[in-house]
Amino acid sequence: MATNNRKRSRGATREANGGIPAWVIFCAGALCGGFLTFLVFLGSVGTGDSKPEVASKTTPQPAKPAKQTTETQFDFFTLLPEREVIVPEEQHPQEQSAASQEQYQFILQAGSFKTNADADRRRAELLLLGLEAKIEAVEANGDTWHRVYVGPFTSRSKLSKARTTLISEGIETLLLKRKVAG
């Protein structure tokens, strides 16, 4: 049987002396940076040939202190009584009667569909969830849309509970506020 006497090549190998150590390069860079910083500092100091201007020979006299009084006077004791403001008693607004207050009901729109079949399918889903749902046909931009409404709700707590149920089922809602007819 024939054998191959050819030497097999090995992968690339590094030489034992890998060049300049990293700490030497770091120290050289730090020295160069320090030297450049020193040169910039010397350039900003200037030559120092120009003499600073000498101030005039006259020196200003210190200001004479005002007469100090040994007795401190407070005048807010007399000013405050003069500025006294009398506040009238709080008047409670008259409560409006229930008839004059506008009452609102809240409705959730659970979808708007082009076909009545799609709207009826959504209404059936809502009925299975235990929610009161109805469909209204609306004309918009020459098209008929079938909107599915949930409600009406007279309290915020019932509205919040229904909205949470719809969101948990992945149904996006739109909150509508309408005046109660009456």
PDB file of N, CA and C in Angstrom, residues 16 26 44 63 103 118 120 124 133 151 174 178:
ATOM      1  N   ALA A  16       7.130  33.503  18.500  1.00  0.00           N
ATOM      2  CA  ALA A  16       7.198  33.606  19.955  1.00  0.00           C
ATOM      3  C   ALA A  16       7.258  35.058  20.406  1.00  0.00           C
ATOM      4  N   PHE A  26       0.760  52.038  25.298  1.00  0.00           N
ATOM      5  CA  PHE A  26      -0.074  52.900  26.133  1.00  0.00           C
ATOM      6  C   PHE A  26       0.747  54.024  26.762  1.00  0.00           C
ATOM      7  N   SER A  44      -1.069  79.280  25.269  1.00  0.00           N
ATOM      8  CA  SER A  44      -2.151  80.123  25.772  1.00  0.00           C
ATOM      9  C   SER A  44      -1.666  81.093  26.845  1.00  0.00           C
ATOM     10  N   ALA A  63     -16.870 104.234  51.401  1.00  0.00           N
ATOM     11  CA  ALA A  63     -18.113 104.938  51.680  1.00  0.00           C
ATOM     12  C   ALA A  63     -18.337 104.989  53.181  1.00  0.00           C
ATOM     13  N   GLN A 103     -78.665  64.885  31.547  1.00  0.00           N
ATOM     14  CA  GLN A 103     -78.182  63.557  31.880  1.00  0.00           C
ATOM     15  C   GLN A 103     -77.658  62.892  30.618  1.00  0.00           C
ATOM     16  N   ASP A 118     -72.055  40.545   8.849  1.00  0.00           N
ATOM     17  CA  ASP A 118     -70.892  40.713   9.727  1.00  0.00           C
ATOM     18  C   ASP A 118     -71.291  41.377  11.044  1.00  0.00           C
ATOM     19  N   ASP A 120     -74.248  41.249  12.430  1.00  0.00           N
ATOM     20  CA  ASP A 120     -75.043  40.296  13.199  1.00  0.00           C
ATOM     21  C   ASP A 120     -74.145  39.251  13.866  1.00  0.00           C
ATOM     22  N   ALA A 124     -73.922  38.587  17.884  1.00  0.00           N
ATOM     23  CA  ALA A 124     -74.059  37.264  18.499  1.00  0.00           C
ATOM     24  C   ALA A 124     -72.906  36.997  19.474  1.00  0.00           C
ATOM     25  N   ALA A 133     -76.595  44.085  23.129  1.00  0.00           N
ATOM     26  CA  ALA A 133     -76.062  44.658  21.893  1.00  0.00           C
ATOM     27  C   ALA A 133     -77.186  44.902  20.905  1.00  0.00           C
ATOM     28  N   GLY A 151     -74.836  48.597  25.151  1.00  0.00           N
ATOM     29  CA  GLY A 151     -75.314  49.531  26.152  1.00  0.00           C
ATOM     30  C   GLY A 151     -76.754  49.885  25.914  1.00  0.00           C
ATOM     31  N   LEU A 174     -65.243  51.930  20.969  1.00  0.00           N
ATOM     32  CA  LEU A 174     -65.244  53.382  20.869  1.00  0.00           C
ATOM     33  C   LEU A 174     -66.315  53.883  21.825  1.00  0.00           C
ATOM     34  N   ARG A 178     -74.068  60.197  24.858  1.00  0.00           N
ATOM     35  CA  ARG A 178     -75.284  60.762  24.269  1.00  0.00           C
ATOM     36  C   ARG A 178     -76.180  61.326  25.362  1.00  0.00           C
TER      37      ARG A 178
END
